[in-house]
Amino acid sequence: MLQELTFGFPILSLILFLPLLGAILIALLKEEDLIKNAAMGVSLLELVLAVIVLLRFVPESAAMQFSERVAWIPPLGISYHLGLDGISVLFVGLTAFLTVLVVLYSWDTVRHQIKLYFVTLLALETTMMGIFVALDLILFFVFWELMLIPSYFLIKLWGGGAERQYAALKYVLYTLLGSVFMLVGIVLLDLNYHDWAVVHHIEPAYSFDFLQLLTIPIPADKQVLIFWLIFMGLAFKAPMFPFHTWLPDALLEGPIGMAVFLAGIKLGTYGFIRFSLPLLPDASKNQGVASTMMTLALLAIIYGAIVALIQPDFRRLLAFSSISHLGFVVAGLFALNYQGLQGSLLTMINLGFSTAGLFFLAGFLYQRRHSTQLAAFGGLAKKVPLLATYLLIVGLASIGLPGTNGFVGEFLILLGAFQAHWLYGVVAVTGVVFGAAYFLWYYERAMLGPLTQAVGQAIADLNARELVIALSLSVMIFWIGLYPSPFLRMMNGSVQALVERLDKGAVAGMAVPTPVLAHRAGRIGSADARERGSFPHPVGTE
Amino acid sequence: MSDLIVILIPVFPLLAVLLNGLLGSRYSHEVAHRLAWGSVGLSFLCAIGVFAETLGAGAAREVVAYKWIFGGDLTVNLAFLIDPLTCIMLLVVTGVGFLIHLYSVGYMHGEEGFTRFFTYMNLFMVSMLLLVMGNNYLVLFIGWEGVGLCSYLLIGYYYDKVSAAKAASKAFVVNRIGDAGFLLAIFLVFQNFKTLDYTQVFAQAGQLSTEMATAIALCLLVGAVGKSAQIPLYTWLPDAMEGPTPVSALIHAATMVTAGVYMIVRNHVIYDMAPAAMTTVACVGGATALFAATIGLVQTDIKRVLAYSTVSQLGYMFLACGIGAYTAAVFHLMTHAFFKALLFLSAGSVIHALHGEQDIMKMGGLKSKIPWTHGLFLVGTLAIAGIFPLAGFWSKDEIMAHAFVHGHYVLYGMAAVGAFLTAFYMFRLTYLTFYGQSRVDHHTAAHIHESPPIMLGPLVVLATLSVIGGFPGVPPEDGWFHHFLHKVTAQVGGESAGHEAGSGLVVMLMLAATGIALAGWGLAHYLYSMRTETAAAWAERSPGAYRTLLNKYYVDELYDALFVEPTKKLGLVWDWFDRRVIDRLVVGVGELTQSSSAASTWLEKYVIYGGLNAIGYANHLLARSWRQMQSGQVHHYAAIIVAGLFILVHLVLAWWTGSGGVLR
């Protein structure tokens, strides 16, 4: 897990700052069409870079790849440290993919302050990328907090609901409240490192570096405290039941573009698998912690699904279905076995296609009916057969029909949970039934049956742009559903390493870090010896 | 080469799905339906090839298409298992499927969404083929839920009809309850064997404890009960008749609903080790056979009668599985596919002739108007009633004989009563539809017409199969069919000796079965041909019983009251709880935070101002503020926050460790 591979070219920095540079560029533009085209160009270029990273990524490896490290605040051991492994690499691709689709969606649906909108959107992309590529906890935290700024303005300025101001503030306050605790947790990690560094005469004595923190032992009870502190930050953001009440508001009041990211990019649960589990393996395994997390997860699965069942508003339904799906993800994580972790990771990616996809479709509906309330629908399939078809495809993916991506992830999670304890599996599996119930019942009332009076005669089916969005989502859904091999291979190495890490724990001291791993400015790692000019040459796994 | 043939079987219909689904609107219906039945026909030819090979070689073989889900100790391939059981299922599914596709060309002619219909039908074929061909539980499960999806899509084919839309959702959700049970079975299998491949699982099944075997078997049964519409999850099947008639024939009679039977037979090694589960299977089957038959007695919708008869016949198959007569179960599965497809399709022909009328109280006297349909329907009725020597006789008799010979007298009694009722309601249906006075209204009567050859042709083939389809299983327990399947269905621990029935007993049982069937026929003849007023009089004399049967024992209402409504109520209560309690609580905390001046200043400083810096003035200042941020503002903020928190954290730690903290 400590191995690092550089790429010879700071591609992650480029990925990280390209959207921001694009935002600046757009800020200088005047003409509306130019702005849109520029936003599309930037997001497409970002997607190309992300695809290059995915193609160049060495699968079945636990190594940190494409690493970059530069000292940032040396006295505090804070560095600008980027890298991707099997856990984070797919998120970069997903974020880039969704941003392109959001730009496409926003093309003619955002009608005021267009320039500012795309500037904000691209700024948001940078902060999300930052969260996924950061390997320094402070750097991660900075992006985590910065992300709130564009999010806040997106909800507040381009939201469709009357309560968007409230929703935006609520979202920010929730996340801030949680992240204060998380920051304390992060600092405790640093102090623990400090104690150890002082005893072992390592200079400098502070570090927020994820890979360095992994190398030192942490007492079990301290781990538990830190776990719950970090939990606060992650659970509020995810959001996990019962800290979820900002989500329905934000999704309902905010613009579709923001909802896609809130529902599709699972930052909170990513934080668990990226930091909590590997850094605090003994706390994660702790009977009290694991069973509490599992209980919250199972509650969320059932609670979310049953509340979703009776929602008349499609977006609110999706909010609760998100909460239910997050329950699945957390259940997989705290099953703490291979299938559970692999399934959770895949499901986080899947939700970026299915739940986020449903928000796009909700947006399409909203464009036509100016509402996502059930009262505005009824028998729509007759009028908009394509929309109805894609809604069904994406919806079935979200309820985990075999052949779609949702099944692969959900199956692995359930299998993992069942292996952790059969009762977990039994409870979680009821979510499968409720999921079908809430989606199909809504679909039945909104799309099937006779056309209702409320639905006017002139509704157009999907236009070309919408069709591109729906088609690209469907391609991903079936690709991962039928041939998930490339995705599984990318994550397998890191999942395996994480399972081993969880087995070994971090209480007993691990091996003393080699000098290579001690902090120093610039690039480090086992690939250090490689020449920097080796760009086209893929780094090998040692 | 031969591996390729195996893989091609599901690939042909899949190609048709892709073509018709994506491009179907660009070409004519002619092209669409040719693609549809042509692809299934090709699959059928491949299936025959595979069958011929299996006949020759005999050994089961596996064909791996590709690695599907893997990681850690789990590897699941998309792979197929070809053995005698698969072959029989393949022939039934592709053969009957092909005939029904042909029939549909005529039946669905002129329907809106013609191409959509065939796309769904082909998708169904793909799923069903995966279901019967898979070499592991997960490929079976793709097919398992896939056929459920197609069932959903096809029941809801007339989606602008509220009843069709409701029936579709109901079918899917009820099936999902079964699927959840099936998933649990898969988890248990994986936990015990660390693999999901049949061959490896069955090879090691001997190590299972009885309790574990029972648990797996019962979870599988939950799945089977859902898919095969057994008590208590049968309620979706009668409603499924909302779909077009060919769908009812293919999915809700001949193939999909038999998936549960197939799955139990496939897993019989596990069932053999779990006597308690076996008993449960037998009881579920026997009870369903009888229960559904009683409802079938009084229904007046031609398709619903057939639907309950399907539920009842599936009960026989479950009963057979439960008493270890696996070959008989598959045998009945096959003959049932022939005669039930025939019955549904000829019922479709009736409905077609009457322009959509399904109520048998508005039929009667159709024999002379649509003679072909009448003849074909009659063959189907004779076959299902178990009249010698038609297909249904042999398979049903074998199940009942097996029950009797092995001492399951109660089950035999249930099956016998069920057989009597079956004969009765099927002949009731025949009499009410084709004989007596016409009750068809004048307008419809003027337009009654026989179906076109494209519909009658497949029916003739099915009728022939319904007549001769039983002969591969003759003599009972020792026919070609039994020898062919023996390798798959041989019970673990060997056949229990001493139950060998004497030929005298066999003949006696056959005579008894024939007598039962004739008695049912006779009663129907008496009530619906000779004394047509008697039936109504009986119904009037015991209105309670009649009404209970007519309303299907009020099971739907019961389920609504017990499960559906309470769940919705719970949703409403929790939704209220969410808005009024959880939200209030956290917002309260939030407001508290906000009102404390320190927090609000903090918020203002870092969030609102920071946001304005980065975004609000972006129009003018973005470039500059970006440089500023780079030059250290965030940098400094972060440093200040970290410094402040250091102090906070040390205080926390001091309190927590009870010592001087960690600063040394």
PDB file of C-alpha atoms in Angstrom, chain A residues 167-359:
ATOM      1  CA  ALA A 167     -31.552  24.659   1.333  1.00  0.00           C
ATOM      2  CA  ALA A 168     -28.192  26.083   0.351  1.00  0.00           C
ATOM      3  CA  LEU A 169     -27.448  27.361   3.813  1.00  0.00           C
ATOM      4  CA  LYS A 170     -28.632  24.164   5.414  1.00  0.00           C
ATOM      5  CA  TYR A 171     -26.314  22.148   3.230  1.00  0.00           C
ATOM      6  CA  VAL A 172     -23.366  24.337   4.046  1.00  0.00           C
ATOM      7  CA  LEU A 173     -24.075  24.407   7.765  1.00  0.00           C
ATOM      8  CA  TYR A 174     -24.495  20.669   8.005  1.00  0.00           C
ATOM      9  CA  THR A 175     -21.285  19.977   6.180  1.00  0.00           C
ATOM     10  CA  LEU A 176     -19.384  22.608   8.125  1.00  0.00           C
ATOM     11  CA  LEU A 177     -20.630  21.299  11.414  1.00  0.00           C
ATOM     12  CA  GLY A 178     -19.492  17.834  10.502  1.00  0.00           C
ATOM     13  CA  SER A 179     -16.169  18.895   9.123  1.00  0.00           C
ATOM     14  CA  VAL A 180     -15.148  20.726  12.271  1.00  0.00           C
ATOM     15  CA  PHE A 181     -15.161  17.368  14.017  1.00  0.00           C
ATOM     16  CA  MET A 182     -13.403  15.802  11.112  1.00  0.00           C
ATOM     17  CA  LEU A 183     -10.651  18.384  11.278  1.00  0.00           C
ATOM     18  CA  VAL A 184     -10.120  17.608  14.935  1.00  0.00           C
ATOM     19  CA  GLY A 185      -9.855  13.956  13.990  1.00  0.00           C
ATOM     20  CA  ILE A 186      -7.320  14.746  11.315  1.00  0.00           C
ATOM     21  CA  VAL A 187      -5.254  16.761  13.746  1.00  0.00           C
ATOM     22  CA  LEU A 188      -5.364  13.945  16.268  1.00  0.00           C
ATOM     23  CA  LEU A 189      -3.914  11.696  13.605  1.00  0.00           C
ATOM     24  CA  ASP A 190      -1.173  14.197  13.098  1.00  0.00           C
ATOM     25  CA  LEU A 191      -0.453  14.408  16.820  1.00  0.00           C
ATOM     26  CA  ASN A 192      -0.281  10.678  17.067  1.00  0.00           C
ATOM     27  CA  TYR A 193       2.267  10.761  14.301  1.00  0.00           C
ATOM     28  CA  HIS A 194       4.107  13.442  16.156  1.00  0.00           C
ATOM     29  CA  ASP A 195       4.358  11.367  19.336  1.00  0.00           C
ATOM     30  CA  TRP A 196       5.728   8.508  17.416  1.00  0.00           C
ATOM     31  CA  ALA A 197       8.063  10.621  15.339  1.00  0.00           C
ATOM     32  CA  VAL A 198       9.542  12.212  18.422  1.00  0.00           C
ATOM     33  CA  VAL A 199      10.276   8.869  19.992  1.00  0.00           C
ATOM     34  CA  HIS A 200      11.773   7.524  16.793  1.00  0.00           C
ATOM     35  CA  HIS A 201      13.654  10.717  15.958  1.00  0.00           C
ATOM     36  CA  ILE A 202      12.017  11.360  12.657  1.00  0.00           C
ATOM     37  CA  GLU A 203      12.208  14.843  11.241  1.00  0.00           C
ATOM     38  CA  PRO A 204       9.999  16.727  10.704  1.00  0.00           C
ATOM     39  CA  ALA A 205       7.883  15.483  13.496  1.00  0.00           C
ATOM     40  CA  TYR A 206       4.537  16.368  11.948  1.00  0.00           C
ATOM     41  CA  SER A 207       2.781  14.819   8.999  1.00  0.00           C
ATOM     42  CA  PHE A 208      -0.648  14.874   7.451  1.00  0.00           C
ATOM     43  CA  ASP A 209       0.469  12.605   4.702  1.00  0.00           C
ATOM     44  CA  PHE A 210      -1.888   9.679   4.229  1.00  0.00           C
ATOM     45  CA  LEU A 211       0.855   7.262   3.259  1.00  0.00           C
ATOM     46  CA  GLN A 212       3.066   8.281   6.159  1.00  0.00           C
ATOM     47  CA  LEU A 213       0.271   8.095   8.656  1.00  0.00           C
ATOM     48  CA  LEU A 214      -0.297   4.546   7.482  1.00  0.00           C
ATOM     49  CA  THR A 215       3.152   3.540   8.600  1.00  0.00           C
ATOM     50  CA  ILE A 216       2.822   4.261  12.280  1.00  0.00           C
ATOM     51  CA  PRO A 217       0.866   2.476  14.976  1.00  0.00           C
ATOM     52  CA  ILE A 218      -2.167   4.084  16.583  1.00  0.00           C
ATOM     53  CA  PRO A 219      -3.473   2.873  19.949  1.00  0.00           C
ATOM     54  CA  ALA A 220      -6.844   1.201  19.593  1.00  0.00           C
ATOM     55  CA  ASP A 221      -8.818   3.511  21.888  1.00  0.00           C
ATOM     56  CA  LYS A 222      -7.363   6.563  20.205  1.00  0.00           C
ATOM     57  CA  GLN A 223      -8.407   5.073  16.887  1.00  0.00           C
ATOM     58  CA  VAL A 224     -11.978   4.815  18.048  1.00  0.00           C
ATOM     59  CA  LEU A 225     -12.081   8.457  19.127  1.00  0.00           C
ATOM     60  CA  ILE A 226     -10.581   9.604  15.842  1.00  0.00           C
ATOM     61  CA  PHE A 227     -12.941   7.340  13.935  1.00  0.00           C
ATOM     62  CA  TRP A 228     -16.015   8.965  15.417  1.00  0.00           C
ATOM     63  CA  LEU A 229     -14.636  12.460  14.886  1.00  0.00           C
ATOM     64  CA  ILE A 230     -13.963  11.775  11.225  1.00  0.00           C
ATOM     65  CA  PHE A 231     -17.256   9.927  11.045  1.00  0.00           C
ATOM     66  CA  MET A 232     -19.062  13.163  11.862  1.00  0.00           C
ATOM     67  CA  GLY A 233     -17.597  14.871   8.839  1.00  0.00           C
ATOM     68  CA  LEU A 234     -18.242  11.991   6.510  1.00  0.00           C
ATOM     69  CA  ALA A 235     -21.669  11.033   7.791  1.00  0.00           C
ATOM     70  CA  PHE A 236     -22.989  14.581   7.461  1.00  0.00           C
ATOM     71  CA  LYS A 237     -21.659  14.852   3.976  1.00  0.00           C
ATOM     72  CA  ALA A 238     -22.654  11.404   2.734  1.00  0.00           C
ATOM     73  CA  PRO A 239     -25.331  11.840   4.204  1.00  0.00           C
ATOM     74  CA  MET A 240     -25.948   8.921   6.475  1.00  0.00           C
ATOM     75  CA  PHE A 241     -29.151   8.386   8.370  1.00  0.00           C
ATOM     76  CA  PRO A 242     -29.978  10.251  10.673  1.00  0.00           C
ATOM     77  CA  PHE A 243     -27.918  13.208   9.452  1.00  0.00           C
ATOM     78  CA  HIS A 244     -29.582  13.216   6.068  1.00  0.00           C
ATOM     79  CA  THR A 245     -32.245  15.872   6.263  1.00  0.00           C
ATOM     80  CA  TRP A 246     -30.320  18.438   4.276  1.00  0.00           C
ATOM     81  CA  LEU A 247     -30.291  16.128   1.272  1.00  0.00           C
ATOM     82  CA  PRO A 248     -33.978  16.151   0.283  1.00  0.00           C
ATOM     83  CA  ASP A 249     -34.005  19.936   0.556  1.00  0.00           C
ATOM     84  CA  ALA A 250     -30.828  20.436  -1.429  1.00  0.00           C
ATOM     85  CA  LEU A 251     -31.914  18.022  -4.128  1.00  0.00           C
ATOM     86  CA  LEU A 252     -35.383  19.453  -4.370  1.00  0.00           C
ATOM     87  CA  GLU A 253     -34.492  23.132  -4.257  1.00  0.00           C
ATOM     88  CA  GLY A 254     -31.180  23.068  -6.065  1.00  0.00           C
ATOM     89  CA  PRO A 255     -30.607  22.844  -9.803  1.00  0.00           C
ATOM     90  CA  ILE A 256     -30.445  19.464 -11.492  1.00  0.00           C
ATOM     91  CA  GLY A 257     -26.759  19.975 -12.236  1.00  0.00           C
ATOM     92  CA  MET A 258     -25.965  20.198  -8.535  1.00  0.00           C
ATOM     93  CA  ALA A 259     -28.300  17.336  -7.673  1.00  0.00           C
ATOM     94  CA  VAL A 260     -26.432  15.120 -10.117  1.00  0.00           C
ATOM     95  CA  PHE A 261     -23.217  15.697  -8.208  1.00  0.00           C
ATOM     96  CA  LEU A 262     -24.767  15.506  -4.769  1.00  0.00           C
ATOM     97  CA  ALA A 263     -26.425  12.209  -5.595  1.00  0.00           C
ATOM     98  CA  GLY A 264     -23.849  10.802  -7.938  1.00  0.00           C
ATOM     99  CA  ILE A 265     -20.497  11.594  -6.371  1.00  0.00           C
ATOM    100  CA  LYS A 266     -20.402   9.807  -3.053  1.00  0.00           C
ATOM    101  CA  LEU A 267     -17.854  11.925  -1.213  1.00  0.00           C
ATOM    102  CA  GLY A 268     -18.825  10.850   2.278  1.00  0.00           C
ATOM    103  CA  THR A 269     -18.542   7.143   1.761  1.00  0.00           C
ATOM    104  CA  TYR A 270     -15.432   7.685  -0.324  1.00  0.00           C
ATOM    105  CA  GLY A 271     -13.912   9.263   2.770  1.00  0.00           C
ATOM    106  CA  PHE A 272     -14.615   6.111   4.752  1.00  0.00           C
ATOM    107  CA  ILE A 273     -12.945   3.764   2.313  1.00  0.00           C
ATOM    108  CA  ARG A 274     -10.119   6.165   1.512  1.00  0.00           C
ATOM    109  CA  PHE A 275      -9.174   7.296   5.007  1.00  0.00           C
ATOM    110  CA  SER A 276     -11.163   5.819   7.883  1.00  0.00           C
ATOM    111  CA  LEU A 277     -10.790   2.154   7.076  1.00  0.00           C
ATOM    112  CA  PRO A 278      -7.091   2.086   6.185  1.00  0.00           C
ATOM    113  CA  LEU A 279      -5.951   4.618   8.781  1.00  0.00           C
ATOM    114  CA  LEU A 280      -8.080   3.269  11.581  1.00  0.00           C
ATOM    115  CA  PRO A 281      -8.396  -0.440  10.882  1.00  0.00           C
ATOM    116  CA  ASP A 282      -8.724  -1.467  14.498  1.00  0.00           C
ATOM    117  CA  ALA A 283     -11.428   1.081  15.179  1.00  0.00           C
ATOM    118  CA  SER A 284     -13.257  -0.063  12.072  1.00  0.00           C
ATOM    119  CA  LYS A 285     -13.047  -3.642  13.225  1.00  0.00           C
ATOM    120  CA  ASN A 286     -14.026  -2.689  16.750  1.00  0.00           C
ATOM    121  CA  GLN A 287     -17.180  -4.584  17.594  1.00  0.00           C
ATOM    122  CA  GLY A 288     -18.986  -1.507  18.829  1.00  0.00           C
ATOM    123  CA  VAL A 289     -18.006   0.635  15.858  1.00  0.00           C
ATOM    124  CA  ALA A 290     -18.682  -1.923  13.163  1.00  0.00           C
ATOM    125  CA  SER A 291     -22.021  -2.971  14.570  1.00  0.00           C
ATOM    126  CA  THR A 292     -23.096   0.636  15.098  1.00  0.00           C
ATOM    127  CA  MET A 293     -22.197   1.475  11.531  1.00  0.00           C
ATOM    128  CA  MET A 294     -23.961  -1.621  10.302  1.00  0.00           C
ATOM    129  CA  THR A 295     -27.056  -0.756  12.288  1.00  0.00           C
ATOM    130  CA  LEU A 296     -27.116   2.758  10.876  1.00  0.00           C
ATOM    131  CA  ALA A 297     -26.634   1.329   7.411  1.00  0.00           C
ATOM    132  CA  LEU A 298     -29.431  -1.185   7.692  1.00  0.00           C
ATOM    133  CA  LEU A 299     -31.739   1.396   9.186  1.00  0.00           C
ATOM    134  CA  ALA A 300     -30.948   3.696   6.293  1.00  0.00           C
ATOM    135  CA  ILE A 301     -31.658   0.990   3.727  1.00  0.00           C
ATOM    136  CA  ILE A 302     -35.120   0.288   5.057  1.00  0.00           C
ATOM    137  CA  TYR A 303     -35.975   3.773   6.258  1.00  0.00           C
ATOM    138  CA  GLY A 304     -34.937   5.372   2.985  1.00  0.00           C
ATOM    139  CA  ALA A 305     -36.818   2.869   0.886  1.00  0.00           C
ATOM    140  CA  ILE A 306     -40.033   3.030   2.877  1.00  0.00           C
ATOM    141  CA  VAL A 307     -40.086   6.797   3.032  1.00  0.00           C
ATOM    142  CA  ALA A 308     -39.340   6.880  -0.698  1.00  0.00           C
ATOM    143  CA  LEU A 309     -42.375   4.699  -1.288  1.00  0.00           C
ATOM    144  CA  ILE A 310     -44.892   7.387  -0.492  1.00  0.00           C
ATOM    145  CA  GLN A 311     -43.184  10.467  -1.932  1.00  0.00           C
ATOM    146  CA  PRO A 312     -45.268  12.305  -4.483  1.00  0.00           C
ATOM    147  CA  ASP A 313     -42.294  14.313  -5.686  1.00  0.00           C
ATOM    148  CA  PHE A 314     -39.850  12.421  -7.852  1.00  0.00           C
ATOM    149  CA  ARG A 315     -36.814  14.307  -6.644  1.00  0.00           C
ATOM    150  CA  ARG A 316     -37.719  13.774  -3.023  1.00  0.00           C
ATOM    151  CA  LEU A 317     -38.251  10.125  -3.805  1.00  0.00           C
ATOM    152  CA  LEU A 318     -34.790  10.023  -5.324  1.00  0.00           C
ATOM    153  CA  ALA A 319     -33.362  11.714  -2.248  1.00  0.00           C
ATOM    154  CA  PHE A 320     -34.656   8.964  -0.022  1.00  0.00           C
ATOM    155  CA  SER A 321     -33.673   6.310  -2.479  1.00  0.00           C
ATOM    156  CA  SER A 322     -30.177   7.828  -2.303  1.00  0.00           C
ATOM    157  CA  ILE A 323     -30.244   7.463   1.450  1.00  0.00           C
ATOM    158  CA  SER A 324     -31.263   3.859   1.044  1.00  0.00           C
ATOM    159  CA  HIS A 325     -28.485   3.233  -1.467  1.00  0.00           C
ATOM    160  CA  LEU A 326     -25.977   4.854   0.827  1.00  0.00           C
ATOM    161  CA  GLY A 327     -27.125   2.413   3.444  1.00  0.00           C
ATOM    162  CA  PHE A 328     -26.095  -0.355   1.087  1.00  0.00           C
ATOM    163  CA  VAL A 329     -22.720   1.256   0.525  1.00  0.00           C
ATOM    164  CA  VAL A 330     -22.026   1.645   4.234  1.00  0.00           C
ATOM    165  CA  ALA A 331     -23.229  -1.889   4.908  1.00  0.00           C
ATOM    166  CA  GLY A 332     -20.728  -3.144   2.363  1.00  0.00           C
ATOM    167  CA  LEU A 333     -17.910  -1.077   3.850  1.00  0.00           C
ATOM    168  CA  PHE A 334     -18.463  -2.285   7.375  1.00  0.00           C
ATOM    169  CA  ALA A 335     -18.909  -5.856   6.337  1.00  0.00           C
ATOM    170  CA  LEU A 336     -15.118  -5.415   6.265  1.00  0.00           C
ATOM    171  CA  ASN A 337     -14.582  -8.251   3.841  1.00  0.00           C
ATOM    172  CA  TYR A 338     -13.517  -8.390   0.242  1.00  0.00           C
ATOM    173  CA  GLN A 339     -16.892  -8.627  -1.400  1.00  0.00           C
ATOM    174  CA  GLY A 340     -18.378  -5.964   0.805  1.00  0.00           C
ATOM    175  CA  LEU A 341     -15.627  -3.456   0.119  1.00  0.00           C
ATOM    176  CA  GLN A 342     -15.475  -4.232  -3.573  1.00  0.00           C
ATOM    177  CA  GLY A 343     -19.246  -4.002  -3.844  1.00  0.00           C
ATOM    178  CA  SER A 344     -19.358  -0.708  -1.971  1.00  0.00           C
ATOM    179  CA  LEU A 345     -16.702   0.804  -4.132  1.00  0.00           C
ATOM    180  CA  LEU A 346     -18.403  -0.335  -7.301  1.00  0.00           C
ATOM    181  CA  THR A 347     -21.778   0.818  -6.025  1.00  0.00           C
ATOM    182  CA  MET A 348     -20.417   4.287  -5.313  1.00  0.00           C
ATOM    183  CA  ILE A 349     -19.401   4.440  -8.966  1.00  0.00           C
ATOM    184  CA  ASN A 350     -22.682   2.886 -10.068  1.00  0.00           C
ATOM    185  CA  LEU A 351     -24.740   5.466  -8.267  1.00  0.00           C
ATOM    186  CA  GLY A 352     -22.961   8.053 -10.380  1.00  0.00           C
ATOM    187  CA  PHE A 353     -24.655   6.488 -13.366  1.00  0.00           C
ATOM    188  CA  SER A 354     -27.953   5.344 -11.950  1.00  0.00           C
ATOM    189  CA  THR A 355     -29.018   7.776  -9.225  1.00  0.00           C
ATOM    190  CA  ALA A 356     -27.361  10.697 -10.938  1.00  0.00           C
ATOM    191  CA  GLY A 357     -28.902   9.440 -14.153  1.00  0.00           C
ATOM    192  CA  LEU A 358     -32.323   9.491 -12.565  1.00  0.00           C
ATOM    193  CA  PHE A 359     -31.740  13.113 -11.666  1.00  0.00           C
TER     194      PHE A 359
END
